[in-house]
XYZ file of C-alpha atoms in Angstrom:
533
model
C -6.602 -7.886 24.033
C -4.909 -4.527 23.810
C -2.809 -4.291 26.945
C -1.495 -1.074 28.462
C 1.708 0.625 27.383
C 4.702 -0.757 29.188
C 6.838 1.790 31.036
C 9.977 0.771 29.220
C 8.236 1.173 25.866
C 7.123 4.778 26.274
C 8.252 7.249 23.682
C 10.249 9.303 26.166
C 12.740 6.482 26.679
C 13.876 6.383 23.067
C 15.928 8.866 21.077
C 13.462 11.179 19.363
C 14.212 14.304 17.365
C 11.627 16.965 16.619
C 9.763 16.456 13.323
C 10.757 18.299 10.168
C 8.351 21.067 9.157
C 8.034 20.090 5.504
C 4.532 21.318 4.647
C 2.247 24.076 5.902
C -0.859 21.852 5.985
C -1.762 18.163 6.370
C 0.043 15.504 4.348
C -2.357 13.644 2.051
C -0.168 10.750 0.856
C 3.327 9.235 0.993
C 5.042 7.334 -1.845
C 8.297 5.354 -1.548
C 10.702 4.354 -4.320
C 13.375 1.651 -4.159
C 13.633 -1.569 -2.173
C 15.306 0.247 0.716
C 13.160 3.355 0.402
C 15.989 5.542 -0.911
C 13.536 8.166 -2.206
C 10.354 9.220 -0.419
C 7.738 11.655 -1.703
C 5.122 13.448 0.387
C 2.164 15.465 -0.890
C 0.085 17.946 1.017
C -2.989 20.113 1.185
C -0.662 23.114 0.827
C -0.407 22.280 -2.933
C 3.239 21.169 -2.738
C 5.208 17.957 -3.200
C 8.383 17.219 -1.209
C 11.166 14.889 -2.381
C 13.198 13.200 0.370
C 16.609 11.654 -0.262
C 16.961 8.890 2.338
C 19.896 7.137 0.661
C 23.019 7.013 2.815
C 25.280 8.209 -0.009
C 23.116 11.200 -0.911
C 22.237 9.925 -4.402
C 19.813 12.761 -5.107
C 21.140 15.245 -2.559
C 24.357 15.820 -4.525
C 22.364 16.882 -7.576
C 20.131 19.140 -5.494
C 23.171 20.862 -3.982
C 24.737 21.488 -7.392
C 21.441 22.995 -8.572
C 21.405 25.214 -5.458
C 17.911 24.132 -4.521
C 16.305 25.256 -1.287
C 15.204 22.654 1.248
C 15.915 20.799 4.449
C 19.385 19.317 4.938
C 20.969 21.057 1.940
C 23.224 23.473 3.827
C 26.254 21.267 3.235
C 28.553 22.474 0.440
C 28.450 20.571 -2.816
C 32.255 20.180 -2.691
C 32.321 18.801 0.831
C 32.666 14.958 0.867
C 29.630 13.184 2.220
C 29.953 11.140 5.414
C 28.893 7.981 3.596
C 31.412 8.565 0.797
C 34.318 8.642 3.264
C 33.938 4.956 3.978
C 31.250 4.609 6.605
C 31.602 1.290 8.406
C 27.862 0.694 8.361
C 26.416 -1.492 5.603
C 22.965 0.038 5.614
C 21.949 1.901 2.497
C 19.517 4.392 3.991
C 19.798 7.092 6.637
C 18.656 6.649 10.222
C 15.982 9.362 10.079
C 14.589 12.129 7.897
C 16.894 14.522 9.792
C 19.977 12.869 8.251
C 18.464 12.935 4.770
C 17.674 15.881 2.540
C 14.410 17.342 1.266
C 13.458 19.701 -1.552
C 10.052 21.167 -2.228
C 8.220 21.186 -5.567
C 7.730 23.848 -6.758
C 10.804 25.724 -5.659
C 10.341 29.282 -4.292
C 11.840 30.686 -7.499
C 9.143 28.987 -9.649
C 5.870 29.211 -7.700
C 3.669 29.111 -10.811
C 4.784 25.534 -11.557
C 2.818 24.250 -8.583
C -0.705 22.876 -8.248
C -3.670 25.141 -7.658
C -5.357 22.888 -5.077
C -4.677 19.945 -2.742
C -2.377 17.209 -4.071
C -4.288 13.913 -3.804
C -2.079 11.163 -5.286
C 1.505 10.328 -6.265
C 3.448 7.919 -8.447
C 7.240 7.567 -8.714
C 8.565 6.521 -12.140
C 12.144 5.627 -11.328
C 13.035 4.557 -14.878
C 12.322 8.049 -16.185
C 13.430 9.872 -12.983
C 10.010 11.478 -12.742
C 7.438 11.956 -9.985
C 3.813 12.331 -11.090
C 1.323 14.133 -8.855
C -2.454 14.461 -9.212
C -4.515 17.209 -7.669
C -7.965 18.556 -6.994
C -7.161 21.278 -9.532
C -7.868 18.617 -12.230
C -4.263 18.391 -13.396
C -1.385 15.911 -13.353
C 2.174 17.214 -13.131
C 5.462 15.478 -13.963
C 8.390 16.562 -11.754
C 12.083 15.927 -12.353
C 13.648 14.085 -9.388
C 16.999 15.857 -9.786
C 15.953 19.444 -10.503
C 12.553 19.691 -8.725
C 11.168 21.367 -11.858
C 7.756 20.704 -13.387
C 8.388 19.292 -16.865
C 4.771 18.863 -18.006
C 1.202 19.512 -16.886
C -1.622 17.266 -18.090
C -5.014 18.979 -17.856
C -7.744 16.460 -17.015
C -10.421 19.122 -17.034
C -13.377 16.963 -15.967
C -12.834 16.436 -12.231
C -10.118 16.066 -9.617
C -7.576 13.262 -9.969
C -7.722 10.333 -7.515
C -5.032 7.912 -8.732
C -1.994 7.618 -11.023
C -0.104 4.645 -12.439
C 2.664 4.621 -15.064
C 3.378 1.675 -17.343
C 6.215 2.241 -19.767
C 5.127 5.104 -22.048
C 1.542 5.513 -20.786
C 0.237 7.308 -17.691
C -3.069 5.929 -16.358
C -5.113 8.310 -14.198
C -8.492 8.025 -12.487
C -10.776 10.857 -11.499
C -13.959 11.714 -9.668
C -16.016 11.720 -12.883
C -15.747 7.913 -13.093
C -13.280 7.826 -15.996
C -9.786 6.430 -16.485
C -7.666 8.515 -18.853
C -4.502 7.458 -20.644
C -1.716 9.939 -21.393
C 1.606 9.700 -23.170
C 4.390 9.789 -20.614
C 6.532 12.915 -20.687
C 9.703 11.318 -22.153
C 7.661 10.193 -25.193
C 6.117 13.605 -25.945
C 7.410 16.477 -28.013
C 8.308 19.599 -26.068
C 5.470 21.589 -27.641
C 2.818 18.857 -27.579
C -0.582 20.021 -26.327
C -3.154 18.140 -24.217
C -4.872 16.730 -27.299
C -1.636 15.114 -28.466
C -0.873 13.867 -24.944
C -4.249 12.143 -24.432
C -4.115 8.525 -25.647
C -7.599 7.402 -24.656
C -10.485 7.701 -22.231
C -12.374 4.836 -20.565
C -15.797 5.494 -19.051
C -15.901 2.956 -16.221
C -19.267 4.015 -14.794
C -21.185 6.829 -13.254
C -19.648 6.573 -9.778
C -16.480 8.426 -8.820
C -13.321 6.286 -8.809
C -11.927 6.508 -5.280
C -9.043 4.040 -5.337
C -6.499 2.881 -7.916
C -4.272 -0.002 -6.791
C -1.438 -1.536 -8.858
C -0.288 -5.005 -7.674
C 2.383 -4.921 -10.399
C 3.326 -2.849 -13.423
C 0.901 -4.572 -15.810
C -2.285 -4.733 -13.733
C -4.624 -2.301 -12.006
C -7.629 -2.565 -9.720
C -10.021 0.351 -9.458
C -12.701 0.864 -6.813
C -15.443 3.462 -6.976
C -17.939 5.187 -4.704
C -20.580 2.568 -5.508
C -18.422 -0.353 -4.331
C -17.600 -1.664 -7.838
C -14.202 -3.303 -8.412
C -12.635 -3.481 -11.878
C -9.530 -5.528 -12.720
C -7.484 -4.200 -15.653
C -4.762 -5.862 -17.749
C -2.704 -2.985 -19.149
C -0.669 -4.991 -21.668
C -3.689 -5.827 -23.814
C -4.505 -2.371 -25.105
C -6.099 0.967 -24.390
C -9.847 0.233 -24.564
C -12.299 -1.141 -22.033
C -13.244 -4.073 -24.290
C -9.767 -5.572 -24.087
C -8.318 -4.171 -20.837
C -11.199 -4.827 -18.437
C -10.679 -8.411 -17.272
C -13.073 -8.706 -14.303
C -15.755 -6.740 -12.507
C -17.572 -7.161 -9.180
C -20.204 -5.153 -7.320
C -19.244 -5.357 -3.651
C -21.207 -4.403 -0.560
C -18.588 -2.196 1.101
C -19.911 1.103 -0.204
C -17.341 3.755 -1.068
C -14.037 1.916 -1.587
C -11.199 3.183 0.615
C -8.559 0.411 0.415
C -7.716 -2.563 -1.822
C -5.213 -5.415 -1.377
C -4.529 -8.404 -3.670
C -2.774 -10.878 -1.324
C -2.101 -13.721 -3.787
C -1.786 -11.812 -7.052
C 1.786 -12.835 -7.881
C 0.707 -16.505 -7.852
C -2.770 -16.171 -9.298
C -1.784 -14.019 -12.249
C 0.175 -16.975 -13.653
C -3.088 -18.897 -14.154
C -4.912 -15.895 -15.639
C -4.488 -16.796 -19.321
C -7.886 -15.627 -20.524
C -7.893 -12.670 -22.908
C -11.094 -10.885 -23.843
C -11.649 -10.619 -27.564
C -14.558 -8.315 -28.342
C -17.116 -9.473 -30.877
C -17.059 -7.387 -34.053
C -20.588 -6.008 -34.298
C -22.231 -6.203 -37.723
C -25.922 -6.381 -38.708
C -25.534 -10.150 -38.902
C -23.649 -10.746 -35.661
C -25.350 -8.073 -33.528
C -28.023 -10.535 -32.361
C -25.559 -13.359 -31.703
C -24.382 -14.182 -28.200
C -20.685 -13.273 -27.875
C -18.482 -16.327 -27.452
C -14.860 -16.344 -26.392
C -12.531 -18.651 -28.272
C -10.515 -19.563 -25.160
C -13.363 -19.908 -22.657
C -12.440 -23.367 -21.451
C -10.981 -24.972 -18.351
C -8.427 -22.205 -17.949
C -11.145 -19.608 -17.679
C -13.038 -21.773 -15.211
C -10.054 -21.911 -12.823
C -8.783 -18.347 -13.275
C -9.449 -15.985 -10.364
C -7.872 -13.091 -8.502
C -8.537 -12.845 -4.766
C -9.184 -9.248 -3.724
C -9.699 -7.703 -0.301
C -11.674 -4.470 -0.301
C -12.663 -2.117 2.509
C -15.124 0.728 2.540
C -17.478 2.718 4.719
C -19.873 -0.263 4.970
C -17.400 -3.012 5.849
C -14.643 -5.364 4.697
C -14.998 -8.204 2.165
C -12.976 -10.802 0.244
C -13.871 -11.435 -3.389
C -12.779 -13.844 -6.104
C -12.672 -11.851 -9.340
C -13.338 -14.094 -12.350
C -12.579 -13.245 -15.981
C -14.996 -11.598 -18.354
C -14.707 -13.346 -21.706
C -16.816 -10.999 -23.804
C -18.930 -7.902 -23.517
C -21.349 -8.419 -20.657
C -20.683 -12.136 -20.106
C -18.308 -14.312 -18.112
C -17.527 -17.979 -17.653
C -18.551 -17.657 -14.009
C -19.489 -14.652 -11.966
C -17.129 -12.990 -9.534
C -18.149 -14.190 -6.099
C -18.056 -13.027 -2.491
C -15.795 -15.365 -0.508
C -16.470 -13.981 2.961
C -17.240 -10.834 4.892
C -15.258 -9.724 7.939
C -17.728 -8.303 10.458
C -16.700 -6.678 13.728
C -15.740 -3.063 13.144
C -18.262 -0.441 14.209
C -17.323 2.214 11.629
C -15.775 2.658 8.185
C -12.661 0.688 7.188
C -9.760 3.043 6.478
C -6.723 0.789 5.894
C -5.797 -2.892 5.508
C -2.591 -4.946 5.329
C -1.833 -8.631 4.717
C 1.048 -10.807 5.917
C 1.322 -14.608 5.689
C -2.344 -15.514 5.630
C -3.479 -12.860 8.099
C -5.401 -9.675 7.384
C -5.123 -6.554 9.538
C -7.723 -3.819 9.323
C -7.969 -0.328 10.777
C -11.192 1.582 11.227
C -12.682 4.908 12.221
C -13.865 3.178 15.409
C -10.249 3.514 16.637
C -9.607 -0.228 16.655
C -7.327 -2.640 14.789
C -8.298 -6.247 14.143
C -6.412 -9.294 12.867
C -8.355 -11.814 10.767
C -7.649 -15.306 9.454
C -7.992 -15.207 5.682
C -8.816 -18.919 5.439
C -11.626 -18.921 8.034
C -12.632 -15.295 8.513
C -12.177 -15.607 12.290
C -11.045 -12.572 14.273
C -7.716 -13.538 15.814
C -6.837 -10.415 17.750
C -8.007 -6.898 18.622
C -5.700 -3.945 19.221
C -7.434 -1.358 21.392
C -5.960 1.955 22.523
C -6.084 4.618 19.814
C -7.897 7.785 20.836
C -9.087 8.693 17.328
C -9.723 6.939 14.017
C -6.980 4.672 12.680
C -5.745 6.217 9.424
C -2.629 4.207 8.514
C -1.352 0.682 9.064
C 1.872 -1.237 8.408
C 2.900 -4.766 9.396
C 6.370 -6.324 9.540
C 7.469 -9.739 10.797
C 10.391 -10.165 13.195
C 12.072 -12.360 10.570
C 12.006 -9.605 7.962
C 13.103 -6.995 10.492
C 16.052 -9.121 11.583
C 17.100 -9.607 7.954
C 17.010 -5.840 7.416
C 19.152 -5.297 10.490
C 21.572 -8.014 9.395
C 21.927 -6.386 5.972
C 22.720 -3.059 7.644
C 25.386 -4.587 9.878
C 26.878 -6.755 7.136
C 26.435 -9.907 9.228
C 24.273 -12.928 8.366
C 20.888 -13.027 10.065
C 21.091 -15.218 13.158
C 18.358 -17.715 13.870
C 16.606 -16.493 16.997
C 13.395 -16.691 18.953
C 12.316 -13.417 17.325
C 11.531 -15.286 14.091
C 7.962 -15.788 15.295
C 5.423 -12.993 15.321
C 6.106 -9.415 14.427
C 5.119 -5.781 14.852
C 1.994 -3.877 13.882
C 2.486 -0.133 13.366
C -0.595 2.059 13.258
C -1.349 5.748 13.106
C -4.439 7.398 14.540
C -4.508 9.962 17.322
C -0.890 8.817 17.861
C 1.633 6.353 16.414
C 1.668 2.997 18.182
C 3.718 -0.158 17.777
C 1.932 -3.329 18.889
C 2.969 -6.883 19.616
C 1.374 -8.807 16.785
C 0.295 -11.799 18.870
C -0.778 -10.418 22.237
C -2.287 -7.138 21.057
C -0.280 -5.250 23.704
C 1.152 -1.810 22.999
C 4.931 -2.013 22.940
C 5.524 1.672 22.392
C 3.715 4.939 21.735
C 6.389 6.553 19.584
C 4.647 9.801 18.576
C 1.775 11.423 20.411
C 0.239 13.461 17.599
C -2.655 12.929 15.214
C -1.380 11.103 12.138
C -2.370 12.123 8.605
C -0.241 9.555 6.752
C 2.304 6.855 7.603
C 4.657 4.520 5.724
C 7.227 1.830 6.515
C 10.263 2.320 4.234
C 12.548 -0.601 4.857
C 13.347 -0.378 8.582
C 12.336 3.302 8.854
C 8.880 4.190 10.134
C 7.729 7.563 8.754
C 4.672 9.492 9.943
C 3.251 12.902 9.087
C 1.007 15.231 11.064
C -0.100 18.780 10.222
C 2.703 19.114 7.685
C 5.431 17.823 10.041
C 7.294 14.658 9.045
C 8.882 12.382 11.651
C 10.712 9.059 11.468
C 12.394 6.412 13.601
C 14.620 3.428 12.908
C 14.520 2.178 16.493
C 11.902 -0.530 16.048
C 11.397 -2.441 19.326
C 13.089 -5.768 19.943
C 10.652 -7.831 22.007
C 9.725 -11.456 22.349
C 6.200 -11.912 20.979
C 3.678 -13.277 23.482
C 1.877 -15.940 21.523
C -1.811 -16.648 21.523
C -1.112 -20.384 21.281
C 1.697 -21.960 23.334
C 4.614 -23.649 21.655
C 3.413 -27.030 22.992
C 0.446 -26.763 20.606
C 2.187 -25.281 17.584
C 5.525 -27.079 17.921
C 7.967 -25.557 15.444
C 5.297 -23.546 13.633
C 5.541 -19.804 13.388
C 3.402 -17.188 15.108
C -0.197 -18.129 15.756
C -1.368 -14.884 14.218
C 0.798 -15.362 11.145
C -0.403 -18.968 10.771
C -4.102 -18.884 11.649
C -5.118 -22.075 9.864
C -7.463 -24.351 11.820
C -5.762 -27.379 10.255
C -2.540 -26.435 12.075
C -4.372 -26.700 15.375
C -5.752 -30.098 14.424
C -2.305 -31.485 13.579
C -0.882 -30.041 16.798
C -3.622 -31.661 18.867
C -3.013 -35.085 17.317
C 0.710 -34.931 18.052
C 0.435 -33.395 21.520
C -0.922 -34.883 24.772
C -2.446 -31.497 25.680
C -5.894 -31.852 27.224
C -9.060 -30.822 25.401
C -9.755 -28.178 28.069
C -6.361 -26.536 27.508
C -6.858 -26.562 23.748
C -10.307 -25.014 24.152
C -8.870 -22.223 26.300
C -6.335 -21.232 23.643
C -8.632 -21.659 20.639
C -11.084 -19.217 22.227
C -8.246 -16.697 22.424
C -7.514 -17.336 18.740
C -11.093 -16.601 17.734
C -12.261 -20.172 17.001
C -15.781 -20.976 18.153
C -17.059 -24.128 19.819
C -18.413 -25.669 16.622
C -15.058 -25.371 14.912
C -13.348 -26.831 17.987
C -15.593 -29.915 18.025
C -14.981 -30.442 14.335
C -11.275 -29.927 14.978
C -11.200 -32.641 17.639
C -13.367 -35.036 15.655
C -16.227 -34.901 18.158
C -19.911 -35.074 17.267
């Protein structure tokens, strides 16, 4: 559990360049656009937004140079051919670090009044419209042009500071501290002289508690979490009112919501065919119990599994559809609670049936989603864990193969993976053993993101990145004699896999017990696993 840093994995052994001083104060959030992370956006407490061109061909950089914008990495002449345009032999589509990319700041020094008046709290990149939306504690939302770094429109919320933004086609959805979700016409669909009244499409009063988190599993769905621990699941295609958009609601026990993940949404949304149809209230029907026309077997089986973390813990919920105002076919239910952390949950990530969580207690934990057992602990951070990213060796090898232009070779690295976390420093862990492979940056981390194969971290306004992810053989919790050809024990935490392995292997019961204890399976589960009474 949480071994020491190996000498060969220390940060001094790798090629590290000094971070780029992008902001004057702490970075609040990082947003990434494109499958390869060609465009990255950072927001800060210094009231600015920075656009980073990480594409190898300088897709945005060329426009920024023509516009004579000021920023990092823009000293090259606009008429000078780019290195990637001269026929670079590499097949990768992104740069090796933020030093090789380019950055411009919004607002530009020539237009300081276009900027926010307080901390920037949230971001959303609308690639189809070439716009970046930013929300701030100054109670406004701004739309920035990716290619000119100019502010094209300012939406004035007016009630409280903005906590989340999501764009679906021609509508911008925003959440704020006053417990409301507001809908705005997107900038491309507004007249140049349209005021805030014309821009506002609608306003949904979710509840009295401040909305702290807005998570979008896809373009058509949203999940909101508030300071009271309430989750709301929204279907954006159905309309602009709470009666039709709000599909599910649950009151969790995690307190103030800090992170939300929907691990199976892409599969479960296919079975979610229930649409709320509000009852038309008249003097005759006001006393009638609302009934949904489609509340049948489909509604009984529809659910969306949601993982939510907050200052009181970490829980898994099955959100079930509301079929009318105030009623549902079956109530949303708590599936399980993951107990073990000693402080607030700050970040979570899911990969192949395993949940990773970071906490203010400075510890990372890996959990089995099917059993709730704690599979591994990662101990070593000096301060609270603020950011978390997980990548399997299989995915990493495919990324490297795409960069080199060669097919991914089948190797022993296909099992297990890497856990990247940011707290008092940036650490890369072996997924299975919990050992620290490398401490790659020894500074307090404000925000972190994994953009393709590039790990980006920010601290006190400085942005740093590395592409040199470690190549190590994962040390498994369970030996290959028990798992056979199965993948990593942490990636495949199912108890049934252990049972099948025991039946097909002559391994002794004592040896199996030794390794199941390491995997977080108690004695009762082991007896049941072996068919003993």
